[in-house]
Coordinates of C-alpha atoms in Angstrom, one line a residue:
X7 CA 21.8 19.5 4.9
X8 CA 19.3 17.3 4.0
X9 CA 20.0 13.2 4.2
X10 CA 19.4 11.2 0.9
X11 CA 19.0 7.6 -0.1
X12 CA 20.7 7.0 -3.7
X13 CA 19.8 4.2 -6.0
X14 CA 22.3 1.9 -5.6
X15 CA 4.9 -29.0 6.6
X16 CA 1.4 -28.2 5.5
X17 CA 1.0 -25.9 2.6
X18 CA -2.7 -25.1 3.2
X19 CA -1.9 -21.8 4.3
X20 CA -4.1 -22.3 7.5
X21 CA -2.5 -22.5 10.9
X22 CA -2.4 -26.2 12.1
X23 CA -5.4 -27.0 14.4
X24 CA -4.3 -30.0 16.5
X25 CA -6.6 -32.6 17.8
X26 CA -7.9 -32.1 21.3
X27 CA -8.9 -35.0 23.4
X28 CA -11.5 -34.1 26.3
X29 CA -10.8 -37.3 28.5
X30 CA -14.2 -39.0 29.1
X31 CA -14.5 -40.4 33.1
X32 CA -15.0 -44.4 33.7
X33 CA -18.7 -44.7 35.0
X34 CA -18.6 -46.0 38.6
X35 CA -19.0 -50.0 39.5
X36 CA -22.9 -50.4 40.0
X37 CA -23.5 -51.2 43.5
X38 CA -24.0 -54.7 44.1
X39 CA -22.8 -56.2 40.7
X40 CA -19.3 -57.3 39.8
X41 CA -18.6 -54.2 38.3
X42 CA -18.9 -54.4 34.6
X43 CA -21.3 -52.3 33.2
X44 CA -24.8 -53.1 32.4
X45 CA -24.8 -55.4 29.3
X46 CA -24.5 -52.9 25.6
X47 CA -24.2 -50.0 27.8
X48 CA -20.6 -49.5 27.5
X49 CA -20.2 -50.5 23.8
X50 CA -23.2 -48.3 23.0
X51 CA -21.5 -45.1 24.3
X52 CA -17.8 -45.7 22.5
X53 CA -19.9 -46.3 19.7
X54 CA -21.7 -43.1 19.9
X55 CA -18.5 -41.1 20.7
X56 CA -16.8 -42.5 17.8
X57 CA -19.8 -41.6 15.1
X58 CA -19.7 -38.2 16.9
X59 CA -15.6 -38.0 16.2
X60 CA -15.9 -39.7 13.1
X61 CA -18.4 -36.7 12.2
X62 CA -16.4 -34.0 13.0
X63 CA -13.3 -35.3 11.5
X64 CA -14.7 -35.6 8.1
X65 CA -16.3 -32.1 7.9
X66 CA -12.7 -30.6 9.4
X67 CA -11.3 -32.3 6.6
X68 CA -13.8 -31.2 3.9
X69 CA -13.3 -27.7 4.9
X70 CA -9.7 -27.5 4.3
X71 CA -10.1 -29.2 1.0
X72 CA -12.6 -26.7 0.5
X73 CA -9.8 -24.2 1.4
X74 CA -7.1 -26.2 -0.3
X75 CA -9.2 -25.8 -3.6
X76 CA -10.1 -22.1 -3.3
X77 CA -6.7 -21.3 -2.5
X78 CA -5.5 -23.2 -5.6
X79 CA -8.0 -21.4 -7.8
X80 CA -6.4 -18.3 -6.7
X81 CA -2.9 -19.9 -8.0
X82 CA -4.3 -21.0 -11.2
X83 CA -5.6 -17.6 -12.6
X84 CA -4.2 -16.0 -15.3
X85 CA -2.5 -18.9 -16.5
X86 CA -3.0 -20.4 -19.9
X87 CA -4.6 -23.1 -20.3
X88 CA -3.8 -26.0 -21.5
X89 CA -4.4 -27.5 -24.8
X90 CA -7.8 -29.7 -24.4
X91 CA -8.6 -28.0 -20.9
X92 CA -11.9 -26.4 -22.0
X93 CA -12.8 -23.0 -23.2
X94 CA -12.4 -20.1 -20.4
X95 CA -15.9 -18.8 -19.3
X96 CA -17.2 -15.4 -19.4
X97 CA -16.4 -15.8 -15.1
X98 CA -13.0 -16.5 -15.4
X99 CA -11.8 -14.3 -18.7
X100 CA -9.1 -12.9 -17.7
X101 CA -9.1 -14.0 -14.0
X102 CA -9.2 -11.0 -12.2
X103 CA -12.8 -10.7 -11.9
X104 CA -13.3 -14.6 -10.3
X105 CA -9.9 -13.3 -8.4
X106 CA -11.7 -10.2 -7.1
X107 CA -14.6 -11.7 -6.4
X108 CA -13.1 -14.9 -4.3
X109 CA -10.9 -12.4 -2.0
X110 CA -13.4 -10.2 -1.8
X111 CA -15.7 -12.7 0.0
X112 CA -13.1 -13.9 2.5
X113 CA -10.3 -12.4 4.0
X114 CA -8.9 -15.1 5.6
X115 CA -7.5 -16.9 2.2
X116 CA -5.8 -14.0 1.3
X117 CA -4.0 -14.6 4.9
X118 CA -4.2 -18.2 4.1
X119 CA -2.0 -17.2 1.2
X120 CA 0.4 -14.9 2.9
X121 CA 0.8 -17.6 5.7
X122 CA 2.1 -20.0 3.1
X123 CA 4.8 -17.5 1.5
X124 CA 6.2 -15.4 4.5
X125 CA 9.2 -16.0 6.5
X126 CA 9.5 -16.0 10.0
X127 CA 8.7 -12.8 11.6
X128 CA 6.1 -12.2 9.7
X129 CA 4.1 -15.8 9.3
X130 CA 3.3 -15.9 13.3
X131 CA 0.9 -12.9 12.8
X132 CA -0.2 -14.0 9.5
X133 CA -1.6 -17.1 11.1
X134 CA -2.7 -15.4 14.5
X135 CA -4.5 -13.1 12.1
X136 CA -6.5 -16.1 11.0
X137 CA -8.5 -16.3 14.0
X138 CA -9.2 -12.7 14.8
X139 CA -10.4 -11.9 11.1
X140 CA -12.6 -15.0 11.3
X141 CA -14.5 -13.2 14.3
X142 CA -14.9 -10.0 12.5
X143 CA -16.1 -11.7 9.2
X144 CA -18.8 -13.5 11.8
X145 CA -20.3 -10.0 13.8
X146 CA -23.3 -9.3 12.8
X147 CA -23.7 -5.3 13.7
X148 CA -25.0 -2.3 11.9
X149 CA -23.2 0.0 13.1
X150 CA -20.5 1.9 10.5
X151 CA -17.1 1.8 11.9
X152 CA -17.8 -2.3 12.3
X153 CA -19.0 -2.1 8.0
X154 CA -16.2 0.2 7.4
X155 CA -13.6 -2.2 9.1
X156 CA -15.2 -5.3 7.5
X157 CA -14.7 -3.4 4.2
X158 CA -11.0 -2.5 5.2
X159 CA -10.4 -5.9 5.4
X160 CA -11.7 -7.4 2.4
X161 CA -9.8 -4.6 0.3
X162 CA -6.7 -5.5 1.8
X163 CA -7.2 -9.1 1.5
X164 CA -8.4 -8.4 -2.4
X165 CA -4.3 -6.6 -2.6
X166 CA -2.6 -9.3 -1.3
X167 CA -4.2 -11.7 -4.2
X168 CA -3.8 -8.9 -6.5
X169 CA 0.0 -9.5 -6.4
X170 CA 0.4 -13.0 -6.4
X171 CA -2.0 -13.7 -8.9
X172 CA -1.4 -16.1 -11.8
X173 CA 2.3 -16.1 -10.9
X174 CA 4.2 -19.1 -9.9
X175 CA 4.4 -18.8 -5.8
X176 CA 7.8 -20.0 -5.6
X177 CA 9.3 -17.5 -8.0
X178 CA 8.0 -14.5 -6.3
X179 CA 10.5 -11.9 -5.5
X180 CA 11.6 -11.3 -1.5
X181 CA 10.7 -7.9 -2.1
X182 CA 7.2 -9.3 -2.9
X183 CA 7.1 -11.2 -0.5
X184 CA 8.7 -8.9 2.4
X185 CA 6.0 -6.6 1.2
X186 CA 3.3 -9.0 2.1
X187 CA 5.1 -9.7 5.3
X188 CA 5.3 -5.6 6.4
X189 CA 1.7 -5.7 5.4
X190 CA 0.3 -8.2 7.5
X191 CA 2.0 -7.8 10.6
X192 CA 0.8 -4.3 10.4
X193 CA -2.9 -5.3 10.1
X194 CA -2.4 -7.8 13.2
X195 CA -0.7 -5.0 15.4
X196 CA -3.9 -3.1 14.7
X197 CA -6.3 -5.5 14.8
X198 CA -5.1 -7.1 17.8
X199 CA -5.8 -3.7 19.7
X200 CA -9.5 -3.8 18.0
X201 CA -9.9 -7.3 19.5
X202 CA -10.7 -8.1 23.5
X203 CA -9.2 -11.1 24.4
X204 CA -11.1 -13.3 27.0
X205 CA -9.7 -16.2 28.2
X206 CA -12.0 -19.5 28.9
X207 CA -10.0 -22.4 28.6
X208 CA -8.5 -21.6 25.1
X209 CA -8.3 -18.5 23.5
X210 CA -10.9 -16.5 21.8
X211 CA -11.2 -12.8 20.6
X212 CA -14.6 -10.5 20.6
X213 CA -14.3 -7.6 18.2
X214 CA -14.6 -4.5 20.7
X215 CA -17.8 -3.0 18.6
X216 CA -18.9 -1.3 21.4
X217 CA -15.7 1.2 21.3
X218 CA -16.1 3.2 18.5
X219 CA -13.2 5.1 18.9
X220 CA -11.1 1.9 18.9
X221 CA -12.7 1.1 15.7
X222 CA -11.7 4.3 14.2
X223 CA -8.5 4.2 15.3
X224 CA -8.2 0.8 13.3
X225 CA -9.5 2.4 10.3
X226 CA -7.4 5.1 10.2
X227 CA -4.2 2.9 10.6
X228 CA -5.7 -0.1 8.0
X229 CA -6.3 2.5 5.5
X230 CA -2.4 3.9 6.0
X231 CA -1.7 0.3 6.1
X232 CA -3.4 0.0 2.7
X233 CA -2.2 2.4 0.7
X234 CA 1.4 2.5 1.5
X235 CA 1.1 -1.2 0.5
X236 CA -0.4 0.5 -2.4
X237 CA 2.1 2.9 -3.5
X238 CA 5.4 0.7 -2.9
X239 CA 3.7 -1.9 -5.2
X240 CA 2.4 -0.1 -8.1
X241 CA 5.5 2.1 -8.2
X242 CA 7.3 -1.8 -8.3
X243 CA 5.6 -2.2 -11.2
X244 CA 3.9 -5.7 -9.3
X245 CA 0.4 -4.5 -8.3
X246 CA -2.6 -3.6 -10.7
X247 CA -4.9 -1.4 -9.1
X248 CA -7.2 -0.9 -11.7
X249 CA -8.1 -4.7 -11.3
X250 CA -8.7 -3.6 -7.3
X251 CA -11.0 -0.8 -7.9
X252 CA -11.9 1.1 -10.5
X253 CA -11.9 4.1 -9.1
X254 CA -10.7 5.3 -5.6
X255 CA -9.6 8.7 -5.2
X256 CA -8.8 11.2 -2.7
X257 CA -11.4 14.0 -2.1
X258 CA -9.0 16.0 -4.5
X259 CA -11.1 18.9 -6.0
X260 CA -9.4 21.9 -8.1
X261 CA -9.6 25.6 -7.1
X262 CA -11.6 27.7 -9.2
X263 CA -10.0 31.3 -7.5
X264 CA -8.5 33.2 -10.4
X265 CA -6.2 34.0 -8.3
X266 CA -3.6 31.2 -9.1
X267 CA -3.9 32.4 -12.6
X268 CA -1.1 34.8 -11.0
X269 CA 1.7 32.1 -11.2
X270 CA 3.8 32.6 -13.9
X271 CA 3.8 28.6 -14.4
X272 CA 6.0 26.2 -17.1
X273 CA 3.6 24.2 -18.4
X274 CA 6.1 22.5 -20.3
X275 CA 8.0 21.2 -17.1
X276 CA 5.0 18.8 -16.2
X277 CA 5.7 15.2 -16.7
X278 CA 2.6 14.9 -18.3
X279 CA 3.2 17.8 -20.8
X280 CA 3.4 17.1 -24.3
X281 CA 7.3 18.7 -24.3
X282 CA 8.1 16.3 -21.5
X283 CA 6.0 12.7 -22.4
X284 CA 6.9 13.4 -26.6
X285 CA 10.9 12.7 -25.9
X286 CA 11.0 11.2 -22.2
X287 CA 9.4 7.2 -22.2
X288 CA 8.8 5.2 -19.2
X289 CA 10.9 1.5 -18.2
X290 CA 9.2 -1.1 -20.2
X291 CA 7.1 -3.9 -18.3
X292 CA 9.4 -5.5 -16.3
X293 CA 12.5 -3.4 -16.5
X294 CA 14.4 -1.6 -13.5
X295 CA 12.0 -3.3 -11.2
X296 CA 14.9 -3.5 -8.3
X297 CA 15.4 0.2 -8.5
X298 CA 11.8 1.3 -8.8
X299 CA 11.2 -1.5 -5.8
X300 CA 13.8 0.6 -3.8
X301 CA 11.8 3.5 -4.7
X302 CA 8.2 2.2 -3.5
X303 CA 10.0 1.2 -0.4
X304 CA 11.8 4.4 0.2
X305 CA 8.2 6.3 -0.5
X306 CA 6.6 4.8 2.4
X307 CA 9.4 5.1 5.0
X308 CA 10.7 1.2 4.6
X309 CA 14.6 1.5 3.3
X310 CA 16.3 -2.1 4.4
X311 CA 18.4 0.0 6.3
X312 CA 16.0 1.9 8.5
X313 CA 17.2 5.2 7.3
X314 CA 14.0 7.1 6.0
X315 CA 15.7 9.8 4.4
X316 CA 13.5 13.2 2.6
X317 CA 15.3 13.1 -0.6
X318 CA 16.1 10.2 -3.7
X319 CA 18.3 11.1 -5.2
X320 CA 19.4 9.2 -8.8
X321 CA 23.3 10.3 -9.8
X322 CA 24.9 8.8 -13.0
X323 CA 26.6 9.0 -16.1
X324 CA 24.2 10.8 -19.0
X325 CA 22.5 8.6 -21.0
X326 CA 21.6 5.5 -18.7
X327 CA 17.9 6.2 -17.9
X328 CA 17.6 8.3 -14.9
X329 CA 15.2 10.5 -16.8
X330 CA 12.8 7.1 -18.1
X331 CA 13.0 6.1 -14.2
X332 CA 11.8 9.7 -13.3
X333 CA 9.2 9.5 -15.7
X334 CA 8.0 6.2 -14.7
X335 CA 7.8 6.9 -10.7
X336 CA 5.9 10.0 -11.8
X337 CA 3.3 8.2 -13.5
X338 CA 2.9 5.4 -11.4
X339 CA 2.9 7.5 -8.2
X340 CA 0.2 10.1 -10.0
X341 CA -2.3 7.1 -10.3
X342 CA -5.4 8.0 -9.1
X343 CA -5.5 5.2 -6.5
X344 CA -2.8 6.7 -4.9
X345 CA -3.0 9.7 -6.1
X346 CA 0.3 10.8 -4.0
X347 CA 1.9 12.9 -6.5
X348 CA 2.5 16.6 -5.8
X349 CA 4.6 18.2 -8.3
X350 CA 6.8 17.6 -11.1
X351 CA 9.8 20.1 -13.2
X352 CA 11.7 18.2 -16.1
X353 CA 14.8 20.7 -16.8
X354 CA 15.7 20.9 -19.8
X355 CA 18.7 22.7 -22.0
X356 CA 17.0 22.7 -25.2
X357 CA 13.8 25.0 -23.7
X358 CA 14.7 29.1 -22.4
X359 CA 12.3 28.1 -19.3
X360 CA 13.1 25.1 -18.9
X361 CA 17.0 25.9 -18.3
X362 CA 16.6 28.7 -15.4
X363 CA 15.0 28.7 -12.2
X364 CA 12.7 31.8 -13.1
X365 CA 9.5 29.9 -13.3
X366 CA 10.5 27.0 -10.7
X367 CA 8.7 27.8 -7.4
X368 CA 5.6 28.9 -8.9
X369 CA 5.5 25.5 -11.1
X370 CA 5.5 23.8 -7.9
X371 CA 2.9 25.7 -6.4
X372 CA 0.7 25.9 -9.1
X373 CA 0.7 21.8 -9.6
X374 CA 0.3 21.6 -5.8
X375 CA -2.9 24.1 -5.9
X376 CA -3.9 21.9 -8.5
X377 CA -3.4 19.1 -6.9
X378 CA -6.1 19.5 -3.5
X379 CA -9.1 22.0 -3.6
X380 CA -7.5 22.9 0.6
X381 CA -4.1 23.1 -0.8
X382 CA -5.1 25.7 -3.9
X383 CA -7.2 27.3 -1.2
X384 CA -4.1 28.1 1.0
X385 CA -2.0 28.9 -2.1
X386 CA -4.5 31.3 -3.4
X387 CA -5.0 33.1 0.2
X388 CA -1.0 33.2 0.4
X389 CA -1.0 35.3 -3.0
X390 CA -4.0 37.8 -1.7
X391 CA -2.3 38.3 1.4
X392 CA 1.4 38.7 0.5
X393 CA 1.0 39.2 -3.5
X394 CA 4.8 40.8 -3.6
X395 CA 6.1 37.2 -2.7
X396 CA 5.4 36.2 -6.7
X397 CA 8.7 38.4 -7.6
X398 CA 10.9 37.4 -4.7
X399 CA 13.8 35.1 -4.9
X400 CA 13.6 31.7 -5.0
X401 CA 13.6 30.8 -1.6
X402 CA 11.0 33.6 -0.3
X403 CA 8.8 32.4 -2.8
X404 CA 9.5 28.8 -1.7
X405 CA 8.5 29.9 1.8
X406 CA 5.9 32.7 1.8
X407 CA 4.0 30.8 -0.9
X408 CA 3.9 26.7 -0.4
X409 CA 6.1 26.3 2.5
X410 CA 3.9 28.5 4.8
X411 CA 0.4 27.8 3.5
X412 CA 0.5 24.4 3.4
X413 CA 2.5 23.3 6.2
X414 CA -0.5 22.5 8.6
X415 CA -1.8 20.3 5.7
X416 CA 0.8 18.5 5.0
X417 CA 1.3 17.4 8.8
X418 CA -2.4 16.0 8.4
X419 CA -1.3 13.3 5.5
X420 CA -1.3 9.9 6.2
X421 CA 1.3 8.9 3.2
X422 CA 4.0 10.9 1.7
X423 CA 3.5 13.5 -0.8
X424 CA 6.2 12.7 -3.9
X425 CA 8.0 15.6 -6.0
X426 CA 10.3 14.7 -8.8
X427 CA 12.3 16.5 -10.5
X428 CA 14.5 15.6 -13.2
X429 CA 17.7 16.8 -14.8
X430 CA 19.0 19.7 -12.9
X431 CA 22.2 19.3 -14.8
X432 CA 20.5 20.8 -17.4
X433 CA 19.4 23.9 -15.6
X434 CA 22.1 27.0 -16.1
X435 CA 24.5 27.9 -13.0
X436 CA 24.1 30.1 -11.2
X437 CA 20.3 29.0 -11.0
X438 CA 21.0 25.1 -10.6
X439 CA 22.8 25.9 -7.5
X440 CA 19.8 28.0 -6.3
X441 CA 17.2 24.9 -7.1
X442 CA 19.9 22.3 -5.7
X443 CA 19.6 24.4 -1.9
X444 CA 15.9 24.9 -2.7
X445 CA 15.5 21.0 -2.9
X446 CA 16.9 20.6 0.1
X447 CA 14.0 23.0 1.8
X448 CA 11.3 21.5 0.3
X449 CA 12.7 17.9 1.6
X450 CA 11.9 19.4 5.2
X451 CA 8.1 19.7 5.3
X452 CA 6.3 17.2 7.1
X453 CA 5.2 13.9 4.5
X454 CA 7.1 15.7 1.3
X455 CA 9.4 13.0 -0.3
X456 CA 11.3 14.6 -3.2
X457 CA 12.8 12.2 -5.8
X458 CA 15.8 13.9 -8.0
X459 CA 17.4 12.7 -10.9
X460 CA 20.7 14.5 -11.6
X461 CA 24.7 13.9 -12.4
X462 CA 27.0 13.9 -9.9
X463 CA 28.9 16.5 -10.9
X464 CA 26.1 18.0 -9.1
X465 CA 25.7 16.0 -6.1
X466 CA 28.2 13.4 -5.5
X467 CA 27.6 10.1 -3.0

């Protein structure tokens, strides 16, 4: 049986940068002489080293009030302002834009941020990170993996403001803020590995642009890195990714082969169907963010307790909201940007097929054809090939018609695929029994997370 998870001090944000004193020889007594110097000599050359310090210490300075400020201007948007302030310009209505913009031009305040708010483990690689991001920002290279990575970065720096922006930093939620922690000490471990160290006194970092596979390799784990960060937050309820990008999508295509026409589908099942989103609402702003949190977390493998169980499943008495959760973790999760939801069945004792499990499995498949052009593809070549599996029971179907096709596909994900499904109590026995064992099946393919709402008269803890 399957395991489940039920619902139950400097503040520039910059790593310091200490003084360093390069001790400056004594010139040797001229020969003949009493040993004092030559007359202005000396006095001339303190006074030259102290313009040159002088110099330098006033332009450290003015940078990190230059970071101070753009850091703060991060802070300040989306709050009101005050009476007598000014009138907001076209730039900053709304904030996100002048917030998008900003991040998306540095990376390092974004770290510089995250520095600031994370606890110990995670600020050490926040403010490691600050030098080895400042080396990438600074290569100049054509080459693709180097523009891709440089793009990584800025995206991920453009999240992290994303959720901090125009709230009061010392409110934030741990779960916020663990979030940002998870997130950047995953970018360091990668982009540590993309970095050659050399050592010449102090150390420094050279990107390695002349590995390329090294670079993909980055790539690959910054963009898992990104949208897992992604998906816990916008099912949280505390990241807007339309304010990120307006449009970022998987290569998801539909198949055209009239084949899937064969599925005796429930349309009305879909969380999206008018039968489903006419009686079933989602949380309000705001509301059941700890247990939607927990969800996010659980999606991407990161319970508190380590355990990274298949199935979520939400028990309870009737009547306090498991089915406006459900509905809620489908939409957020079916976002586009994330675009990590597979399939959905809302049971339902008021519907004939919505109270059996006659039309279940090939609901499932259908949405999950529907879903990817590849996965359609392997659906559609599973009905040609073995068109007697339609009428099977529920578990040959299950097998000979998702489970089979599109195993070697969902190994190849890099985040989880999410199926809810919502009030089994409703479904008649013996069928719920038959969907309840099902469940458990579908839990076991590789990257398949499937979130269930049900009583526990069903499934108790």
């Amino acid at each position: 049986m399957a395991e489940s998870t039920h619902s139950g001090g400097d503040n520039r944000g910059l790593p310091d940068n200490p003084e360093r004193s390069t001790p400056i020889p004594s010139r040797a007594a001229t020969p003949g002489t009493d040993g004092s110097q030559p007359p202005g000599t000396s006095k001339g050359f303190r006074g030259w080293v102290g313009k040159k310090y002088d110099k330098g210490k006033a332009k450290v300075e003015r940078g990190m009030d230059k970071a101070d400020k753009r850091i703060k201007s991060l802070f300040d948007q989306g709050k009101p302002k005050a009476e007598g302030e000014g009138e907001t310009t076209p730039q900053d209505a709304g904030g996100s834009s002048k917030v998008r913009a900003i991040a998306m031009g540095t990376f390092k305040t974004a770290l510089g941020i995250a520095a600031t708010l994370v606890p110990e483990p995670f600020k050490g690689p926040a403010e490691a990170l600050l030098k080895v991001v400042d080396v990438i920002e600074k290569v100049d290279s054509n080459k693709e993996e180097v523009e891709i990575l440089k793009k990584r970065c800025n995206l991920l720096g453009s999240s992290i403001v994303n959720v901090i922006k125009g709230k009061d930093t010392t409110s934030l939620s741990k779960d916020l803020i663990d979030s940002i922690g998870r997130l950047v000490e995953g970018i360091w471990a990668t982009l540590e590995t993309a970095n050659k160290e050399r050592s010449t006194g102090f150390t420094a970092y050279v990107l390695a642009e002349d590995n390329v596979e090294v670079l993909k390799e980055a790539n690959k784990s910054l963009d898992e890195l990104l949208r897992c960060f992604w998906i816990e937050n916008h099912i949280a309820g505390t990241i807007v990714l339309a304010d990120i990008l307006s449009a970022v999508r998987d290569q998801a295509g539909h198949s055209e082969n009239s084949t899937l026409d064969r599925l005796k589908r429930v349309p009305g099942a879909a969380y999206d169907s008018q039968a489903v989103a006419t009686k079933i609402m989602p949380c309000f702003e705001g509301t059941r963010s700890t247990l939607l949190a927990n969800v996010g977390r659980w999606m991407i493998g990161a319970t508190a307790d380590g355990h990274n169980p298949p199935l979520y499943i939400l028990d309870g008495i009737a009547g306090i909201g498991k089915s406006t959760v459900a509905m809620t973790v489908a939409q957020r999760a079916a976002d586009p940007t994330i675009n990590c939801l597979g399939a959905t069945f809302f049971f339902s004792r008021d519907q004939e097929d919505r109270k059996t499990s006659l039309g279940f499995v090939h609901t499932i498949a259908y949405q999950l054809a529907r879903y990817h052009a590849s996965y359609g593809k392997a659906i559609a070549a599973a009905i040609t090939s073995s068109p007697e599996a339609l009428d099977k029971v529920l578990t040959q179907q299950f097998n000979l018609l998702v489970a089979k096709p599109l195993y070697p596909l969902l190994e190849q994900r890099a985040t989880p695929l999410v199926l809810v499904i919502d009030a089994l109590d409703e479904c008649v026995e013996p069928d719920a029994s038959a969907v309840l064992n099902l469940i458990f099946s579908i839990s076991q393919l590789p990257n398949v997370k499937a979130d269930k709402e049900q009583i526990s008269s069903i499934f108790r803890k």
